[in-house]
Coordinates of C-alpha atoms and ligand atoms in Angstrom, one line a residue:
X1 CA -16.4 -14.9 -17.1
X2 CA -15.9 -12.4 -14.4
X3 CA -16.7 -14.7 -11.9
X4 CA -13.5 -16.6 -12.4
X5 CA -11.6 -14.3 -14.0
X6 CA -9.2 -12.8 -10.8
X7 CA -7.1 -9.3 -11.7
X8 CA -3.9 -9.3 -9.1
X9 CA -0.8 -7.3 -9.5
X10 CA 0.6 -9.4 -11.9
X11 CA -2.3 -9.5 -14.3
X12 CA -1.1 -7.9 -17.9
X13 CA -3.9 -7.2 -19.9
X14 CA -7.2 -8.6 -19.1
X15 CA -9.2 -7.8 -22.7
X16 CA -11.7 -9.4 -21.4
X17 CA -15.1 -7.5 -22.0
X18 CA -17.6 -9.5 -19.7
X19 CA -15.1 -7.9 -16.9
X20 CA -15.4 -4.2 -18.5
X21 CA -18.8 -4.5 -18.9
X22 CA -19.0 -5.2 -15.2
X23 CA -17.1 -2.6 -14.9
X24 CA -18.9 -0.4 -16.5
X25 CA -21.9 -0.8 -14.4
X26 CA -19.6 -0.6 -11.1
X27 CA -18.8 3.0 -12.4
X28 CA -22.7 3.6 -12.6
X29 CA -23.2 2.2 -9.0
X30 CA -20.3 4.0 -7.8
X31 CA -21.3 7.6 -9.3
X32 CA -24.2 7.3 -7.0
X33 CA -22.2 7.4 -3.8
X34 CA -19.9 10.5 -4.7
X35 CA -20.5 14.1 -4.0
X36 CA -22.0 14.0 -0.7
X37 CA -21.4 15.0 2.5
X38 CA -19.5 12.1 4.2
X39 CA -19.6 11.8 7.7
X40 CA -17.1 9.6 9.5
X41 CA -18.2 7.4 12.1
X42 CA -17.7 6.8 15.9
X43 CA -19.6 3.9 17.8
X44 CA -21.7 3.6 15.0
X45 CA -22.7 7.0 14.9
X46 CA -22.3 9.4 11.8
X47 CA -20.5 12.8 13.1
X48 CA -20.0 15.7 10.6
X49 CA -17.5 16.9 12.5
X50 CA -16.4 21.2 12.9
X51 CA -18.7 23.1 11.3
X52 CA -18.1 24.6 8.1
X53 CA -14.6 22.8 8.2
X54 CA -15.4 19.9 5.7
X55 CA -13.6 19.5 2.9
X56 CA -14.0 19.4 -0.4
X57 CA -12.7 16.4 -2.3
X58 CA -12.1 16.6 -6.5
X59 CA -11.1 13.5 -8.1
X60 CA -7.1 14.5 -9.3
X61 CA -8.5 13.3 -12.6
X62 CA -10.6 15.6 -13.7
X63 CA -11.4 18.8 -10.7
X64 CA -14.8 19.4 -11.8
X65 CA -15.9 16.0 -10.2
X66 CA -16.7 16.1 -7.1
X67 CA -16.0 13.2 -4.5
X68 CA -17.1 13.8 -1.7
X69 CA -17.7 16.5 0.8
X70 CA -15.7 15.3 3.8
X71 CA -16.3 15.9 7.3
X72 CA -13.1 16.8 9.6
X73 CA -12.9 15.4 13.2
X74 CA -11.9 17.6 16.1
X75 CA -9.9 16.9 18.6
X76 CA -12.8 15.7 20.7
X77 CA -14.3 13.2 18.4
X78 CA -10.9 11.7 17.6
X79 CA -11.1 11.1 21.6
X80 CA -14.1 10.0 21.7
X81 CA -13.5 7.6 19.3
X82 CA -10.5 6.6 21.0
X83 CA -12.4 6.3 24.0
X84 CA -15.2 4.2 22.1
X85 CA -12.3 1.9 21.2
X86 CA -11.1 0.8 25.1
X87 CA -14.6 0.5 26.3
X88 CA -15.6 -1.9 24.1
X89 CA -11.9 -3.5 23.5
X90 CA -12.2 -6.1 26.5
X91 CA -15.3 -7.7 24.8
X92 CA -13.8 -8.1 21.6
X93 CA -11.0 -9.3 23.2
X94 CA -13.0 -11.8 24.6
X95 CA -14.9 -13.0 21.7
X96 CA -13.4 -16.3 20.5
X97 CA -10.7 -15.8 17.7
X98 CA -12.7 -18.5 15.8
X99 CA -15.7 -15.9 15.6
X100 CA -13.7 -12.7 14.9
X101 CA -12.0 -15.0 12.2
X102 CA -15.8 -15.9 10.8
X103 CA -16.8 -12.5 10.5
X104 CA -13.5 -11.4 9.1
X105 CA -13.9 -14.3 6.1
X106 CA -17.4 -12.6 5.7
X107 CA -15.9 -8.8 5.0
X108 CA -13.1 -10.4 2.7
X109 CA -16.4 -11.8 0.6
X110 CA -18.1 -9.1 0.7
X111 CA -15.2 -6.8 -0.6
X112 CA -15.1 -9.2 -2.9
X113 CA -18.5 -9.0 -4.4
X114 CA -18.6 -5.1 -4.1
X115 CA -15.3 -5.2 -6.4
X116 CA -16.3 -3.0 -9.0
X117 CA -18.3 -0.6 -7.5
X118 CA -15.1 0.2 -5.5
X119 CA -12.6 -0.4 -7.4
X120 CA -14.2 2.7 -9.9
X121 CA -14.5 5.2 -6.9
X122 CA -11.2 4.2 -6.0
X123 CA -10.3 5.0 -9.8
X124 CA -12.3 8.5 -9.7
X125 CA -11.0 9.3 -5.8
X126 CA -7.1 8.4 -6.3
X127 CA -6.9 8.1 -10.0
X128 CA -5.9 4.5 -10.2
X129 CA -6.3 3.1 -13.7
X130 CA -8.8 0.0 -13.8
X131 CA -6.7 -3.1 -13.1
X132 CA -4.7 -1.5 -10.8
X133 CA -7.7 -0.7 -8.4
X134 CA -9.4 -4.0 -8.6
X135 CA -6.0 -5.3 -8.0
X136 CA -6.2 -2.9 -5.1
X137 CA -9.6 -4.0 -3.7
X138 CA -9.0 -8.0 -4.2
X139 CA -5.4 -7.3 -2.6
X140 CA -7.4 -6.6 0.3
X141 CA -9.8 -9.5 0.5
X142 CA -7.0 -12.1 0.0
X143 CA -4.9 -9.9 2.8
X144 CA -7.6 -10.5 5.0
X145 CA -8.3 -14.2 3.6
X146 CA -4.6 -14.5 4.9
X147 CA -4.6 -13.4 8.0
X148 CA -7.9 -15.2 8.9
X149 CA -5.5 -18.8 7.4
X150 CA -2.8 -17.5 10.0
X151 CA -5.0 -17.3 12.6
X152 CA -6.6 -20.6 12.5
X153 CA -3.1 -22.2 11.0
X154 CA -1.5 -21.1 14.7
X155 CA -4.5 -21.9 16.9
X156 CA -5.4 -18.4 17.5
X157 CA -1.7 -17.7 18.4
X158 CA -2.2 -19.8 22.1
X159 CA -0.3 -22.9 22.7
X160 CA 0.4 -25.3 25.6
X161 CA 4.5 -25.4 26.7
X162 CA 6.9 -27.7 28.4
X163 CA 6.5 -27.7 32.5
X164 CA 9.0 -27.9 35.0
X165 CA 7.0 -30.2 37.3
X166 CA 3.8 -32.2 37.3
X167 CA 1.8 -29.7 38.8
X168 CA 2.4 -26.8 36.6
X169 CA 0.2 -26.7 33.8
X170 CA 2.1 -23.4 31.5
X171 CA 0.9 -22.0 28.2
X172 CA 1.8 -19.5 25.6
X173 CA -0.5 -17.0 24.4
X174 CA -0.6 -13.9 22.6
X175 CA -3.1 -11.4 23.4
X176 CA -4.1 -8.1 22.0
X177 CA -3.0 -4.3 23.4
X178 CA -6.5 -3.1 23.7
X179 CA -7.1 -0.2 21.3
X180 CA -5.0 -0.2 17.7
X181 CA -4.5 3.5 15.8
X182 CA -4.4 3.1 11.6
X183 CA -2.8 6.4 10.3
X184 CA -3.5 5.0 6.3
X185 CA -2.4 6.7 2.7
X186 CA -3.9 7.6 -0.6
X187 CA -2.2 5.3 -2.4
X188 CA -3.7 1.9 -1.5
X189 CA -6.6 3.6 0.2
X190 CA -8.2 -0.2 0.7
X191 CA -5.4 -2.2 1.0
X192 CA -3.4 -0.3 3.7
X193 CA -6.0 0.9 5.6
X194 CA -8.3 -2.2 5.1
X195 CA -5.9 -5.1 5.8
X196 CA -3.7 -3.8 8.9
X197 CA -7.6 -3.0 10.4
X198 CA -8.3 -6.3 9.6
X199 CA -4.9 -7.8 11.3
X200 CA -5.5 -5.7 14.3
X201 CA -9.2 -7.0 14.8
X202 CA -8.2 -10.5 14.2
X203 CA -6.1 -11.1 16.8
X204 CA -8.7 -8.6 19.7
X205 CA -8.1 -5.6 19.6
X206 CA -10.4 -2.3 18.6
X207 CA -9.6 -0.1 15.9
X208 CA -9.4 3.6 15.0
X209 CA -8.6 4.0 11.8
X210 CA -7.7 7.2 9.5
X211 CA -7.4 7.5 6.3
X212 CA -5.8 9.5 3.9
X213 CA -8.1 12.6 3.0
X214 CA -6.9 11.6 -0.4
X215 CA -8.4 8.3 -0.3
X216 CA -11.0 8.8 2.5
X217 CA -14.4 7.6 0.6
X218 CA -12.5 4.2 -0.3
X219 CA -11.8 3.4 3.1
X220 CA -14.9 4.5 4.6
X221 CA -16.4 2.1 2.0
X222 CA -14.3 -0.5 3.4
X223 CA -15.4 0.0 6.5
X224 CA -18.8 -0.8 5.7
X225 CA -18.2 -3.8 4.2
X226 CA -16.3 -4.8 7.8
X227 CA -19.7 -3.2 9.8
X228 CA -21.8 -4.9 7.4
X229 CA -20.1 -8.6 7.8
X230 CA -20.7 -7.7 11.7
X231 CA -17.5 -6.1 13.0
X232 CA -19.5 -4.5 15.8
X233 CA -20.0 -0.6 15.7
X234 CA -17.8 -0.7 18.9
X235 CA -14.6 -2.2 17.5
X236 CA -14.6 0.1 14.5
X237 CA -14.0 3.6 14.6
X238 CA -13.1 6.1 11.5
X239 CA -12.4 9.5 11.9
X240 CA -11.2 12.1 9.0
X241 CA -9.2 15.1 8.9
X242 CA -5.5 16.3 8.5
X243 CA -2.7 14.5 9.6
X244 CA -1.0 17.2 11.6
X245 CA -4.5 17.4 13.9
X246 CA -6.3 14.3 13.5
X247 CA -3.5 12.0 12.9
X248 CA -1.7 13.6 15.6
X249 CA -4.2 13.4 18.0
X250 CA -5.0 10.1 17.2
X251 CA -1.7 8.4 18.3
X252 CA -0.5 10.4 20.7
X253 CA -3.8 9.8 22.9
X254 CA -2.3 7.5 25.6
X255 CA -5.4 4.9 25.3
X256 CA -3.7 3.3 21.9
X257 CA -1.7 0.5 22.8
X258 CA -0.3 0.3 19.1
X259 CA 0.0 2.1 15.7
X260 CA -0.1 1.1 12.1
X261 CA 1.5 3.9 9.9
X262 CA 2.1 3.8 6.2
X263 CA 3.5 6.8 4.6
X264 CA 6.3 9.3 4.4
X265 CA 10.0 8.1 5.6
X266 CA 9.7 11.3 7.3
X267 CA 6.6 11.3 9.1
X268 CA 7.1 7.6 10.3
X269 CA 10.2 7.9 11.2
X270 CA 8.8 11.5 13.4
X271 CA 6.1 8.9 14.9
X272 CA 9.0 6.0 15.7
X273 CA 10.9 8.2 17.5
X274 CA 8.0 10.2 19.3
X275 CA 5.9 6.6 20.1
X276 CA 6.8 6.1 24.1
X277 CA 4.6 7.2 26.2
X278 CA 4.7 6.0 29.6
X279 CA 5.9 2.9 28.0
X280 CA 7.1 2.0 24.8
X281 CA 4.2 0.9 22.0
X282 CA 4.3 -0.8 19.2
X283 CA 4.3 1.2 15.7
X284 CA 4.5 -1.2 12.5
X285 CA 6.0 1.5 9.7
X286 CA 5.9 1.2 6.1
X287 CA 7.7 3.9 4.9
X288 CA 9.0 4.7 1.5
X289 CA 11.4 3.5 -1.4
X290 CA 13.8 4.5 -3.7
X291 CA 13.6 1.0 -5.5
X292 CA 16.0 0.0 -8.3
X293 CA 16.2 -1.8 -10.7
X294 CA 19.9 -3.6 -12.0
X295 CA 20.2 -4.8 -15.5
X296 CA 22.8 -7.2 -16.3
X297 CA 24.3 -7.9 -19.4
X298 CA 22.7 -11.2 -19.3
X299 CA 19.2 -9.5 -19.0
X300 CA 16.9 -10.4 -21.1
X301 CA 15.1 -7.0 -22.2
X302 CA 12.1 -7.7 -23.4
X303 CA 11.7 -8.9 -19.2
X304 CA 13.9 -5.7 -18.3
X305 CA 12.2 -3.2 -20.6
X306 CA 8.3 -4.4 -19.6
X307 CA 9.1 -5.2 -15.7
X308 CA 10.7 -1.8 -15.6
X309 CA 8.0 0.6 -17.6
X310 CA 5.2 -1.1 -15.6
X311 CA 6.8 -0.5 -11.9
X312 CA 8.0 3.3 -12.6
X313 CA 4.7 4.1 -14.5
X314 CA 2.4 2.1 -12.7
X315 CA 0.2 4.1 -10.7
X316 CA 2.0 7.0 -12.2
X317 CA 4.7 6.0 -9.9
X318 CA 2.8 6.5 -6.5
X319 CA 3.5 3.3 -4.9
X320 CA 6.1 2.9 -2.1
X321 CA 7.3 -0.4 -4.1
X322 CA 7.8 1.9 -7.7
X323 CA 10.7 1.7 -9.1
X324 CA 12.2 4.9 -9.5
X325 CA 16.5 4.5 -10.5
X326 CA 18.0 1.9 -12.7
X327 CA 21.8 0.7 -13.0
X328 CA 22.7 -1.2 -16.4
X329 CA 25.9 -2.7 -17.6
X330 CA 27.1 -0.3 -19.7
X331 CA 27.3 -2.8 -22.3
X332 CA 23.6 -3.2 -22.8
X333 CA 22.8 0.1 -21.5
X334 CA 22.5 2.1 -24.8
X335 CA 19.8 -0.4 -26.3
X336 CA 17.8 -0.6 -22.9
X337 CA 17.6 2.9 -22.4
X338 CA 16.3 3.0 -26.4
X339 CA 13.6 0.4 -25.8
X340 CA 12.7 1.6 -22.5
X341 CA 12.4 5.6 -24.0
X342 CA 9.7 4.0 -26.7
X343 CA 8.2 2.0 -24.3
X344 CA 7.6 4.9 -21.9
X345 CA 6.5 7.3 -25.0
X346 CA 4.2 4.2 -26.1
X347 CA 2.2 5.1 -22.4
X348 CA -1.4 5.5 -22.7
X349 CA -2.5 8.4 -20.1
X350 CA -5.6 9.7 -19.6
X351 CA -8.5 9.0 -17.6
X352 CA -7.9 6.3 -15.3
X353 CA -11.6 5.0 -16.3
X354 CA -11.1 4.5 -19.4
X355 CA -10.6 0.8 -20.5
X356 CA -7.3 1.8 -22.5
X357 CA -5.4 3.9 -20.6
X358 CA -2.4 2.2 -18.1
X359 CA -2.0 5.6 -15.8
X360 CA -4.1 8.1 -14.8
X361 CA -2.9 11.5 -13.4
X362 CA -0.7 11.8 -10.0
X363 CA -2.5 12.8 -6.9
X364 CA -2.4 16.8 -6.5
X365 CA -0.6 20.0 -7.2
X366 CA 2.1 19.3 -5.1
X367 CA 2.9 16.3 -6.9
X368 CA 3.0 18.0 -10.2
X369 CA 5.6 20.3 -9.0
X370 CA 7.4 17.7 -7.3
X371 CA 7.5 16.3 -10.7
X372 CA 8.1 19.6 -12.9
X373 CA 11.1 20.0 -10.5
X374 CA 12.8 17.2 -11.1
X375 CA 12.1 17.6 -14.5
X376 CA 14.0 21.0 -14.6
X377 CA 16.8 19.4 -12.4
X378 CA 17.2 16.7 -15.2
X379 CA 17.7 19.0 -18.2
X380 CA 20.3 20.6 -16.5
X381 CA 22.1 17.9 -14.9
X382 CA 21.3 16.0 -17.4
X383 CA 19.0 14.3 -19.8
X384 CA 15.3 13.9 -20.4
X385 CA 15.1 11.3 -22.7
X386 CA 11.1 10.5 -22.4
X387 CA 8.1 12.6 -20.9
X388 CA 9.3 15.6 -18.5
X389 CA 5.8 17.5 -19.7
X390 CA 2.9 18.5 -18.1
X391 CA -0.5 16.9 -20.1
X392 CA -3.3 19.3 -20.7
X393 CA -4.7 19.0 -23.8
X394 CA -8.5 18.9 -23.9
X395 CA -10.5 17.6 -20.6
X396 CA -6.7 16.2 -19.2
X397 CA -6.2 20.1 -18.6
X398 CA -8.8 19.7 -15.7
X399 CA -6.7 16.7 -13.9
X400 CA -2.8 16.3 -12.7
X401 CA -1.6 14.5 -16.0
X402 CA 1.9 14.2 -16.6
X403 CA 4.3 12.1 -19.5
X404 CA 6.2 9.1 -18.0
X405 CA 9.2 10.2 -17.6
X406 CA 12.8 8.6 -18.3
X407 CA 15.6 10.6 -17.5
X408 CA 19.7 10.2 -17.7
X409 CA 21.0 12.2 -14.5
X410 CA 24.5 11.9 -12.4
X411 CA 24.8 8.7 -10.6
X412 CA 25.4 10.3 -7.2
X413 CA 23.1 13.2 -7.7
X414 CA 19.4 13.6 -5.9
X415 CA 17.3 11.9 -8.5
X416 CA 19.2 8.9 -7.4
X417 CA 18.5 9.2 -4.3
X418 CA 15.0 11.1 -3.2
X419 CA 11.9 9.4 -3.6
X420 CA 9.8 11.8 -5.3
X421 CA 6.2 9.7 -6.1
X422 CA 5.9 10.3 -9.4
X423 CA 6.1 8.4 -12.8
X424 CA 10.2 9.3 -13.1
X425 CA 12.9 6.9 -13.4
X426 CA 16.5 7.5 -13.8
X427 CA 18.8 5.5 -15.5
X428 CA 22.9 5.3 -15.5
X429 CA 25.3 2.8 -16.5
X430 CA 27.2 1.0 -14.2
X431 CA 30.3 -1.0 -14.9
X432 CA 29.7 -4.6 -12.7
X433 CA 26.7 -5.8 -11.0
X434 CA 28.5 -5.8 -7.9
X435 CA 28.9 -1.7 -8.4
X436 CA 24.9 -1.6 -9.0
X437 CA 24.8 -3.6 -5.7
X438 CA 26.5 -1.4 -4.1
X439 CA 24.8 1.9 -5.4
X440 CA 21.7 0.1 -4.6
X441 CA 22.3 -0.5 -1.0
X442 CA 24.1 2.3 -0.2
X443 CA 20.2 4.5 0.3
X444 CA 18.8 4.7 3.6
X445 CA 16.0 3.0 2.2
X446 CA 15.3 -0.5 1.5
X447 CA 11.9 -1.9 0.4
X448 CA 12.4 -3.3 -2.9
X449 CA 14.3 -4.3 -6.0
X450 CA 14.6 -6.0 -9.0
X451 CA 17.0 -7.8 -10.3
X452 CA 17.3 -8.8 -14.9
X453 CA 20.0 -11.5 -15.6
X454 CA 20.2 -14.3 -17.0
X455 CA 23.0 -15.4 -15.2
X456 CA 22.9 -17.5 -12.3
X457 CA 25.8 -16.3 -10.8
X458 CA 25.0 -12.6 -11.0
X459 CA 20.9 -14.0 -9.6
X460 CA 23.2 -15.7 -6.6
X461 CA 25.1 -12.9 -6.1
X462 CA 22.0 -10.0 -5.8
X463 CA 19.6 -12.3 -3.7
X464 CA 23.0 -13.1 -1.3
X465 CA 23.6 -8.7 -1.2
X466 CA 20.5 -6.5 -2.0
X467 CA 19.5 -5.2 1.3
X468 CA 15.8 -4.9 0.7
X469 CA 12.6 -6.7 2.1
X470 CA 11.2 -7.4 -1.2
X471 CA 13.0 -8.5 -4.0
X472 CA 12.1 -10.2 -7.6
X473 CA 14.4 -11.5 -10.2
X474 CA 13.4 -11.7 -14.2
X475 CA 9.9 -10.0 -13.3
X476 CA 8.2 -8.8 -16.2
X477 CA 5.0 -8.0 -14.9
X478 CA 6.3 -5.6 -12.6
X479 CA 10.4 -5.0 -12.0
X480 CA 9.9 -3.9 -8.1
X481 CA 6.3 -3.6 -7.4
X482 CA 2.8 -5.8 -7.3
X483 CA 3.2 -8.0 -4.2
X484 CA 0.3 -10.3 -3.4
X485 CA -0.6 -11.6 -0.3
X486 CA 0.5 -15.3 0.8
X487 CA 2.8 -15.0 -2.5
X488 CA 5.5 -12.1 -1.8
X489 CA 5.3 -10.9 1.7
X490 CA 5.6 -6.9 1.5
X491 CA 7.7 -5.2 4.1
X492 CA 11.1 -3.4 4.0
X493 CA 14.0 -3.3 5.3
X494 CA 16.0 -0.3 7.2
X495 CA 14.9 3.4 6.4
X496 CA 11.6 1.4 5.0
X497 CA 10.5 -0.3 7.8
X498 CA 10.5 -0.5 11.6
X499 CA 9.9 -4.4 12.1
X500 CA 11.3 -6.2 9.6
X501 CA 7.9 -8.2 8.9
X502 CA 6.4 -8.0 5.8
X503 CA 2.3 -7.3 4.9
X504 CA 0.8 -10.8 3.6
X505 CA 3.5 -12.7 5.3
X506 CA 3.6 -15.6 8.0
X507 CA 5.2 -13.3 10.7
X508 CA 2.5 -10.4 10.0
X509 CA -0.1 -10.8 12.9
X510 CA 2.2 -11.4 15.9
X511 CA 3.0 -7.7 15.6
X512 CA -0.6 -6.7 16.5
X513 CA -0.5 -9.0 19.8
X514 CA 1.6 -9.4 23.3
X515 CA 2.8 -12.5 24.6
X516 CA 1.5 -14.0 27.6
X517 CA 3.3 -16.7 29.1
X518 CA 0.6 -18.6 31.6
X519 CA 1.6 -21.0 34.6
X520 CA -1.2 -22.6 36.4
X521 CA 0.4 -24.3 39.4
X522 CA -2.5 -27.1 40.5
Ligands
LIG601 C1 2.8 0.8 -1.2 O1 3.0 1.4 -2.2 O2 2.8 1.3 -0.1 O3 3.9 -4.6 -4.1 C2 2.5 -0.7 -1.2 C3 3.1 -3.6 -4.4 C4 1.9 -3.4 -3.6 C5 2.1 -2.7 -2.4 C6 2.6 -1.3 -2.5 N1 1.4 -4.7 -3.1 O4 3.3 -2.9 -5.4

């Protein structure tokens, strides 16, 4: 039954028709809200935004569809939005974290029961095939499901403290900055834009969220499952637009006390560096990865082979956790790379709505020639042993299809070392584990990894050196990627993160909040 039947991450096949045919109707309900304008939303209040300046969204899967026709923010309404934010922040502040918990609970149901509906525009706006965006949209429910346990497991983060004397009554609290920015990304256009809203609102303060123009409808259709569980209009803002003007404008405005950003290595690390104002703020970063994956010659390779294929391919390789280079002991490397060459040809690709198909197209134009570049680099440098082609044959021709792609390229050369977002690994031999180690941690990077052996020593040795927030042993169902909340808490590590607190984890919230240290001398 679909009622009891949950899709996460780690879900491998679900042939399970009572869920398709639920799925089939969510694709009905969710045709119905494409194609039109789409205003964002300030105070409640729908703005369209410059005239003449919307844009218009195709679905990377097939460019006769249309998405939506999406309003873009000036600089005015982003501060007015802004503005929105710190009026009304004292008075969410002030409602009882026991109450912002409630309605919280309520949006985390109600994403929940909205499931399919959004999980296929998700599918038509981004391209995600269907497992991987319900995973998507009940990643997001249980992200806020956690947060609203953390809040009530700590108390609302306010506790009483030792005293010096009798008459000092002291206490410890943590209270919120006042308005919150959410720069989002196409990827997980509910999960990381929906969750880290969720965190900031939890623990008081007012949000402004924007989204990916790639991923925009999704989060505005989060958004009204938060209005609709009684976030009020005040706390919840949404503008769209282009980074470079709305993004921009949106966290340098001196009224945000703090800044969620998930994207580009570059762009975060632009925004780390630019974040003081007057004083310094808070930015929580997740950045990118350039994950690998270290076969042993212990390694099992059924595990290897499977957990590998689904974290490169997966979402045609646009997740920050993909995995995108892999080191094997040279003397299992010759029948990995074998098994993992059929495995990538055996790829169903094609329309991420279909029940069948495991990836969909990648995202845009740009990504199809980051792809068709490295593609070139790899038959000269080296080898492509799967994919490297563009797929257009019949109604693919009108979407970004590529082949997964599996490639045998120098060890110290750029394919090793640039993320590039697409469904491309590239594989090497190594001769030790503690050489893949090494090659592993030696990128600026470090979100996560995976690690095949079936050796404890060699599992001892890689959980005691990777350097990478993340990291998963003998995974089949993904090699470096499908983190769940309250299971694997997702954050990373240098060039991939600024806090070194993980999404879904126990030590997620406190970055949303300031402590306040209270002495009450009677
Ligand atoms: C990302 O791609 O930015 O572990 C996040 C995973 C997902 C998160 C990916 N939970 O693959």
């Amino acid at each position: 039954m679909t009622e009891t039947f949950r899709v996460t991450y780690a879900t491998l096949s679900a042939d399970n028709d009572d869920l398709h045919a639920a799925y089939d109707e969510g694709i009905e309900r969710a045709r119905a809200m494409l194609g039109g304008l789409r205003p964002f939303v300030i105070g409640g209040e729908m703005r369209e935004g410059i005239a003449g300046a919307a844009l218009d969204e195709r679905s990377p899967a097939d460019h006769d569809l249309r998405v939506a026709n999406l309003a873009t923010a000036s600089a005015e309404d982003v501060a007015d939005a802004v503005a929105a934010a710190h009026v009304h922040a004292p008075t969410w502040a002030a409602t009882p974290w026991q109450d912002r918990a409630e309605v919280l609970d309520r949006a985390a149901d109600l994403i929940s029961e909205r499931r399919f509906e959004l999980s296929a525009v998700m599918a038509m706006e981004v391209g995600k095939n269907r497992l991987e965006a319900l995973g998507d949209v009940e990643e997001t429910a249980d992200l806020i499901r956690y947060y609203g346990h953390q809040m009530r497991e700590h108390q609302g983060f306010a506790q009483p403290m030792e005293r010096l004397s009798p008459e000092e009554a002291t206490f410890d609290v943590m209270r919120p900055y006042g308005v919150w920015a959410v720069v989002a990304p196409f990827n997980f256009p509910m999960a990381l834009a929906i969750a880290p809203t969720a965190a900031a609102l939890i623990v008081g303060n007012t949000v402004v969220l924007k989204p990916s123009e790639q991923g925009a409808l999704t989060s505005i259709l989060g958004c009204e499952a938060l209005w609709d569980a009684g976030i009020p209009p005040g706390a919840l803002h949404v503008v769209t637009g282009p980074g470079e003007t709305v993004g921009r404008a949106l966290v340098q405005d001196p009224r945000v006390g703090g800044i969620t950003f998930t994207g580009s290595y570059d762009v975060g690390m632009a925004l780390y560096r630019a974040r003081a104002g007057a004083w310094p703020k808070p930015v929580v970063c997740e950045m990118g990865g350039k994950n690998p994956v270290i076969v042993g010659e212990a390694a099992d390779l059924d595990l290897a082979v499977e957990g590998t294929a689904r974290s490169a391919f997966g979402y045609s390789g646009q997740k920050c956790s993909a995995a995108s280079r892999c080191y094997v002991e040279r003397s299992v490397y010759g029948e990995f790379v074998d098994r993992l060459v059929e495995r990538a040809d055996a790829v169903v690709v094609g329309d991420p709505l279909r029940r069948d198909v495991f990836m969909g197209p990648v995202i845009d134009a740009a990504a199809v020639s980051r792809y068709e570049s490295a593609v070139a680099e790899a038959s000269q440098t080296g080898r492509v042993l799967a994919g490297g082609r563009r797929i257009d044959d019949g109604a693919l021709e009108r979407g970004y299809f590529v082949a997964p792609t599996v490639v045998e390229a120098p060890i110290d050369g750029r394919l090793f070392s640039d993320e590039l977002f697409v469904p491309f690994v590239a594989v090497a031999p190594v001769s030790s584990l503690d050489d893949a180690i090494d090659r592993a941690n030696a990128s600026p990077l470090g979100l996560t990894a995976g690690l095949f052996s079936r050796e404890q020593a060699d599992i001892d040795r890689f959980l005691e050196r990777i350097d990478a927030g993340v990291v998963y042993v003998n995974r089949k169902s993904g090699a470096t990627t499908g983190a769940w909340p309250g299971v694997q808490p997702f954050g990373g590590w240098k060039g991939s993160g600024t806090n070194g607190k993980a999404g879904g984890g126990p030590y997620y919230l406190q970055q949303y909040a300031r402590e306040q240290s209270r002495t009450i001398v009677s």
